[in-house]
Tab-separated table of C-alpha atoms in Angstrom:
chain	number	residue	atom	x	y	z
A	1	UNK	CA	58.436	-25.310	2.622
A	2	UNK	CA	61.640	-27.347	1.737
A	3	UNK	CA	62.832	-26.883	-1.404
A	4	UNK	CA	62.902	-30.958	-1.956
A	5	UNK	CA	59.270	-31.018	-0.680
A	6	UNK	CA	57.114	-33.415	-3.074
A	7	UNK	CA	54.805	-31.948	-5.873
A	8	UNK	CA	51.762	-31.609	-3.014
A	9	UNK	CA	53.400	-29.621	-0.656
A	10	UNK	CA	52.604	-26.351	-2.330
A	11	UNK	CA	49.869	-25.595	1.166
A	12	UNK	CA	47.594	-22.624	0.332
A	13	UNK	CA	48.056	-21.793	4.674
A	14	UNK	CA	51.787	-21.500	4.222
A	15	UNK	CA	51.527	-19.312	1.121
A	16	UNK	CA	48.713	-17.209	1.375
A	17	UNK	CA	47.835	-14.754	4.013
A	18	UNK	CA	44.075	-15.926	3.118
A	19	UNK	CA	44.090	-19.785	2.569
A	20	UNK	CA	40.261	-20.299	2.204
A	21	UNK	CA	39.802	-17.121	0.196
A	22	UNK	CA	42.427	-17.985	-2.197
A	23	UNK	CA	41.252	-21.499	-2.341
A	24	UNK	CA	37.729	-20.584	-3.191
A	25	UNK	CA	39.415	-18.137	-5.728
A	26	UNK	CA	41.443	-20.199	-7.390
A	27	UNK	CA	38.849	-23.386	-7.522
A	28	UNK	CA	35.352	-21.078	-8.718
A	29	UNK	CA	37.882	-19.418	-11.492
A	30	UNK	CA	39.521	-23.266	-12.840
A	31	UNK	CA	35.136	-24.127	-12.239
A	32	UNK	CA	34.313	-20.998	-14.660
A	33	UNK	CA	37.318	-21.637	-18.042
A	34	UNK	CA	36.694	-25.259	-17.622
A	35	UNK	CA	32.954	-24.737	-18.521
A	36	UNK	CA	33.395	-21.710	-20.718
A	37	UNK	CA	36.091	-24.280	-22.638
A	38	UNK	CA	33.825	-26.851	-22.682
A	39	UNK	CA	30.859	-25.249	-24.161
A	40	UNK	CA	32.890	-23.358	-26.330
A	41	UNK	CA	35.330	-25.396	-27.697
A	42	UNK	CA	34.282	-28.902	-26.651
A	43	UNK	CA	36.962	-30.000	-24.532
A	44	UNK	CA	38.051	-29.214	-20.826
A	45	UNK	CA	41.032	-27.399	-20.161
A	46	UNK	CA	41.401	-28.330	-16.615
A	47	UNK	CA	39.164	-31.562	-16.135
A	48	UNK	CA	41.821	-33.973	-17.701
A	49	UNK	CA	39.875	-37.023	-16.535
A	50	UNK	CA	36.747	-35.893	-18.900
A	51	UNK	CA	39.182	-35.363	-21.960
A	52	UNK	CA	40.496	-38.638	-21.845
A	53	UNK	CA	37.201	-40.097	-22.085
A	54	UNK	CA	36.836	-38.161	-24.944
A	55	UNK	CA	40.052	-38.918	-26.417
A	56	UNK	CA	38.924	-42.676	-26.440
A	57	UNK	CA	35.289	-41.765	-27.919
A	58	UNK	CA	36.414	-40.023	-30.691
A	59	UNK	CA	37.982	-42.169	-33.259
A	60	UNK	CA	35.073	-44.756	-32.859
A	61	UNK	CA	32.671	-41.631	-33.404
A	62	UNK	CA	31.341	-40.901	-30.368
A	63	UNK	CA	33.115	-37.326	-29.626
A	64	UNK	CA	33.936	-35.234	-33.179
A	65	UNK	CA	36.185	-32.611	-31.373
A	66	UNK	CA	38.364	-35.488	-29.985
A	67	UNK	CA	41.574	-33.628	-31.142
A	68	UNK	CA	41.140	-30.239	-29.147
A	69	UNK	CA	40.637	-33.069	-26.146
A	70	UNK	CA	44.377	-34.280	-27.115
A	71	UNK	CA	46.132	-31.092	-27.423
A	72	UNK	CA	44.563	-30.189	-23.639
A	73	UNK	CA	46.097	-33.274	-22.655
A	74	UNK	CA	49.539	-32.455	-23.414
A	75	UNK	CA	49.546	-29.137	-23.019
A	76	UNK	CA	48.211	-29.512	-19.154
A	77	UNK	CA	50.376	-32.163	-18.448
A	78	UNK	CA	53.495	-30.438	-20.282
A	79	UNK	CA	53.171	-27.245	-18.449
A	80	UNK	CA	52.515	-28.707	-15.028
A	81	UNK	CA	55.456	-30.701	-14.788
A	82	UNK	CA	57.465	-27.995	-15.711
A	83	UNK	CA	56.109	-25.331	-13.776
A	84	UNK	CA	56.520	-27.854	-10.824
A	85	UNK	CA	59.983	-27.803	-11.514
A	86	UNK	CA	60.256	-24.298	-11.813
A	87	UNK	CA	58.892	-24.358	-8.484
A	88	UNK	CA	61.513	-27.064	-6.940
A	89	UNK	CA	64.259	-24.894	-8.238
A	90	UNK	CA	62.960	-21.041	-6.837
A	91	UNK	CA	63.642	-20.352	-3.717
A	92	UNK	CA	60.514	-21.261	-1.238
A	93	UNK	CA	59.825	-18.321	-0.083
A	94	UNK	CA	59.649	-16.943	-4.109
A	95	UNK	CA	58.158	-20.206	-5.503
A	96	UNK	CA	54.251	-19.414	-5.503
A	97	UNK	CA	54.823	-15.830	-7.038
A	98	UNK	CA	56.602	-17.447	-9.637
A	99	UNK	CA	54.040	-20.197	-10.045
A	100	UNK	CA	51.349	-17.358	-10.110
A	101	UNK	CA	52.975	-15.076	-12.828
A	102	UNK	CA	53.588	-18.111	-14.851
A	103	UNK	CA	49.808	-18.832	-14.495
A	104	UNK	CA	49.123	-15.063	-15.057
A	105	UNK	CA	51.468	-15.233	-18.353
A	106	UNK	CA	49.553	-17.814	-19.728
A	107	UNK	CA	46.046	-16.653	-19.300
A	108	UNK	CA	47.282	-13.127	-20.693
A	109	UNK	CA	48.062	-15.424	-24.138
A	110	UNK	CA	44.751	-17.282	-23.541
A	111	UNK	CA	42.879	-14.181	-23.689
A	112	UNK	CA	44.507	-12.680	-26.784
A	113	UNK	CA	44.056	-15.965	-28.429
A	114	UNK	CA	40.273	-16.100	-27.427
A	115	UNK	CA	39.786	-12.504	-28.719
A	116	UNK	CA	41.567	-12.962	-32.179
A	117	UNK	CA	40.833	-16.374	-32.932
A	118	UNK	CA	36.802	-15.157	-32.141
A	119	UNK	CA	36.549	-17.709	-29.294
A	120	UNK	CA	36.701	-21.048	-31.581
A	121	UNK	CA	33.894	-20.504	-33.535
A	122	UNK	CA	35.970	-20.517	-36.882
A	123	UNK	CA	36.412	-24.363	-36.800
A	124	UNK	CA	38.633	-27.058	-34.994
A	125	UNK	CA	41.988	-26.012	-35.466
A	126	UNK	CA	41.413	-22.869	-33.820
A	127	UNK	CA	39.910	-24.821	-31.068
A	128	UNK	CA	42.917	-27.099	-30.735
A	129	UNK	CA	44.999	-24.061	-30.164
A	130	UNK	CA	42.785	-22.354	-27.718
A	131	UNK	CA	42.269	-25.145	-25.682
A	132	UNK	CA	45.935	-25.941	-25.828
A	133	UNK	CA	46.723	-22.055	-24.933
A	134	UNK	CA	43.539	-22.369	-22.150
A	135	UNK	CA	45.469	-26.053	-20.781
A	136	UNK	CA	48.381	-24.395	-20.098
A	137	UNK	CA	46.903	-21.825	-18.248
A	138	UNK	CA	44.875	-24.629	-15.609
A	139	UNK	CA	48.490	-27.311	-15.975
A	140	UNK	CA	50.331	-23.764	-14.244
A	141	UNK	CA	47.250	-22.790	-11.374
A	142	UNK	CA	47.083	-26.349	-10.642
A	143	UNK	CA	50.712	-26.173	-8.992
A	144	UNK	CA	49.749	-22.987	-7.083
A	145	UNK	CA	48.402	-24.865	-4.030
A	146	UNK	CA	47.881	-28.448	-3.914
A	147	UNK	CA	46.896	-28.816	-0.279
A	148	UNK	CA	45.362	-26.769	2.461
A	149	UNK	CA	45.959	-26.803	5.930
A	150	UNK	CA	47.921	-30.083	4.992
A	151	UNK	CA	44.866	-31.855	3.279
A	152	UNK	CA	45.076	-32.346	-0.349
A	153	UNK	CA	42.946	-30.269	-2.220
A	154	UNK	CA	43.237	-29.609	-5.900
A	155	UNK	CA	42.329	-26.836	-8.108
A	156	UNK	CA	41.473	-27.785	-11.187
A	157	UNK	CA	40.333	-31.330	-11.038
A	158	UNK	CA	37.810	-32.548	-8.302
A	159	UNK	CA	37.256	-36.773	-8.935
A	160	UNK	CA	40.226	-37.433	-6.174
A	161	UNK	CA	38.728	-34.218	-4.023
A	162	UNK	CA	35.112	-36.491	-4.550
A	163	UNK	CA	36.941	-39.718	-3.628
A	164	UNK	CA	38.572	-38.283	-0.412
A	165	UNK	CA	35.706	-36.122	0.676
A	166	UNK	CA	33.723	-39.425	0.863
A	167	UNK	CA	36.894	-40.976	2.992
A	168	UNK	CA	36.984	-38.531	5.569
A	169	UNK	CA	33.712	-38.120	5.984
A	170	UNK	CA	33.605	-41.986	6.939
A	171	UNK	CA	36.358	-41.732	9.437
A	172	UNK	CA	34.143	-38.222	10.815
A	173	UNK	CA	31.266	-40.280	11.377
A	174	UNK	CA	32.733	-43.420	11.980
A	175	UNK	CA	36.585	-43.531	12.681
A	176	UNK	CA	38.598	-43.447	16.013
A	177	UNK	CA	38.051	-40.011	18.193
A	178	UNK	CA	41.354	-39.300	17.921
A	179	UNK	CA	41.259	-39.133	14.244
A	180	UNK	CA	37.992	-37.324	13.998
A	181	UNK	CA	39.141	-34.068	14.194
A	182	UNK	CA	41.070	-34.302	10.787
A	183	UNK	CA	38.528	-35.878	9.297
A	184	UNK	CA	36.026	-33.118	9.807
A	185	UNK	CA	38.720	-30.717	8.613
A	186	UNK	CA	39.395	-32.575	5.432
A	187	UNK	CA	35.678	-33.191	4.782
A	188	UNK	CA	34.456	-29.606	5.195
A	189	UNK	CA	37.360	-28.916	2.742
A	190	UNK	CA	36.305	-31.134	0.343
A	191	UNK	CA	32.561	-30.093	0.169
A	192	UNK	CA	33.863	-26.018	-0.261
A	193	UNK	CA	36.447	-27.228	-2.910
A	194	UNK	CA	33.877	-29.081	-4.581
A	195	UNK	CA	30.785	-26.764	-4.134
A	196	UNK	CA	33.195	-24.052	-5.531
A	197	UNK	CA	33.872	-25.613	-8.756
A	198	UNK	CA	30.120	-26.017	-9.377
A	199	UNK	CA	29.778	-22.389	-8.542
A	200	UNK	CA	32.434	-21.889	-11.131
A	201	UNK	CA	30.661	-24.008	-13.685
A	202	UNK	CA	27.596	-22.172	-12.895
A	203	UNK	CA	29.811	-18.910	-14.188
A	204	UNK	CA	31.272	-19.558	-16.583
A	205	UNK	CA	27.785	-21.072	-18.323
A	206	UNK	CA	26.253	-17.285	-17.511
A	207	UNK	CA	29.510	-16.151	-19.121
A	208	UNK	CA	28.688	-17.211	-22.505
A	209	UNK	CA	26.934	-14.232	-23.678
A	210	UNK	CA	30.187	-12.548	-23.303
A	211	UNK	CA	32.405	-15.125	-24.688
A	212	UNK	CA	35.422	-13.206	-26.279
A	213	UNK	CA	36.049	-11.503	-22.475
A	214	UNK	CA	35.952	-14.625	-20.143
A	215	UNK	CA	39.858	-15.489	-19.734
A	216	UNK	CA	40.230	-11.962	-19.666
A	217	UNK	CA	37.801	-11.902	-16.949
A	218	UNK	CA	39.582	-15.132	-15.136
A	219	UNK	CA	43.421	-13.431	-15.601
A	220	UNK	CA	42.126	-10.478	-13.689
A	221	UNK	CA	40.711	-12.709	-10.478
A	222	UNK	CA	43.679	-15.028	-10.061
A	223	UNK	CA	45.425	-11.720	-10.236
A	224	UNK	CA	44.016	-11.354	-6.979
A	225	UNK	CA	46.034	-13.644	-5.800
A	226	UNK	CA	49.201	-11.865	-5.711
A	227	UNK	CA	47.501	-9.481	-3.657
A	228	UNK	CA	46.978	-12.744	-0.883
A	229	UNK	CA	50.133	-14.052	-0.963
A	230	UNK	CA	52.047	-14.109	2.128
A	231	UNK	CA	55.075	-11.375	2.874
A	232	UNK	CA	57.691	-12.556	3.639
A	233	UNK	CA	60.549	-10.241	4.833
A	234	UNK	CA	64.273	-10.175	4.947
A	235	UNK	CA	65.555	-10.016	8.436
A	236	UNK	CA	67.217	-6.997	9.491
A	237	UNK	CA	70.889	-6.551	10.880
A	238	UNK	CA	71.239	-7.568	13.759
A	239	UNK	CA	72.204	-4.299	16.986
A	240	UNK	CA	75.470	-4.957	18.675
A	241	UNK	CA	75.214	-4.023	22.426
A	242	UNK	CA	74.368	-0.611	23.234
């Protein structure tokens, strides 16, 4: 990956010794806080598009919890842009262990937050900061791997995965032959990236009867991750003649 690469070169197939697995990871786990946020706090803290309807229902009354929507805002956005350029300026081969211990920092916070703060239930401010400390966490993953196999496929939102998916599949059916073939590929990537975030909704909805453990629960699967990255090793001196 070249340093200079744009923001959606981070590819899951040159990072990860496990593309799909750490795709499906990464996507159910963003799925699972997103909903667990949601239902606990009342804002996303990965589905930006959903909080910024919100942010423009609540002063006219139509969304009370309008201001834990706003601080999820800026703390994704804030924390992705820098973590991308944390990424621009660590060496490739070093950039997505980086990006994942950043991630990893920030859902260690998110958890101790969620246990002391008793999961939002003590009123909005807490909210605000737990879905602030929970946005940070989704703004870092979301920079782990932006593409897959050279198709774009994002973790933590899924309205440009649903637009594309519907694309491609068009082209499948429909486009040249020659094209076909990337077509299915980015198609069948679209429907797992999408049917894992619903799985993740699915979990983190069951996870509500446990609600002060479920970042905890998320920090220890994207620790996982780690475990897929790719090695990469340091050549070794080179033998004169013998």
């Amino acid at each position: 990956m070249n340093r200079s690469a744009p923001y959606g070169s981070a590819d899951s197939y040159r990072e990860f010794r496990h593309p799909l697995a750490a795709l499906v990871l990464a996507v159910v786990t963003a799925g699972a806080l997103d909903a667990f946020a949601f239902l606990r706090y009342g804002a996303f803290v990965a589905n930006q598009s959903g909080n910024a309807i919100f942010l423009g229902m609540g002063p006219v009354g139509g969304h009370r919890t309008w201001p834990v929507s706003a601080a999820s805002i800026v703390a994704f956005a804030t924390t992705a842009g820098l973590v991308n350029l944390l990424r621009r300026r660590t060496r490739p081969t070093a950039a997505p262990l980086v990006d994942i211990a950043a991630t990893e920092a920030a859902m260690i916070v998110w958890a101790v937050l969620n246990l002391v703060l008793a999961y939002g239930r003590d009123g909005t401010a807490a909210r605000v900061l737990l879905a602030a400390a929970g946005a940070v966490a989704m703004g870092s993953l979301t920079t782990v791997a932006t593409r897959t196999a050279g198709v774009a496929t994002p973790i933590t939102y899924q309205s440009d995965t649903t637009t594309k998916t519907g694309e491609r599949a068009a082209r499948w059916l429909f486009g040249p032959t020659a094209d076909r073939g990337r077509a299915r590929r980015g198609t069948l990537l679209g429907l797992l990236a999408l049917v894992s975030y619903s799985v993740g909704g699915a979990v983190g909805t069951l996870a509500q009867h446990r609600p002060r453990w479920v970042p905890l629960w998320g920090t220890l699967a994207l620790a996982v991750l780690i475990l897929l990255l790719r090695r990469h090793r340091r050549p070794g001196p080179a033998s004169g003649p013998g």
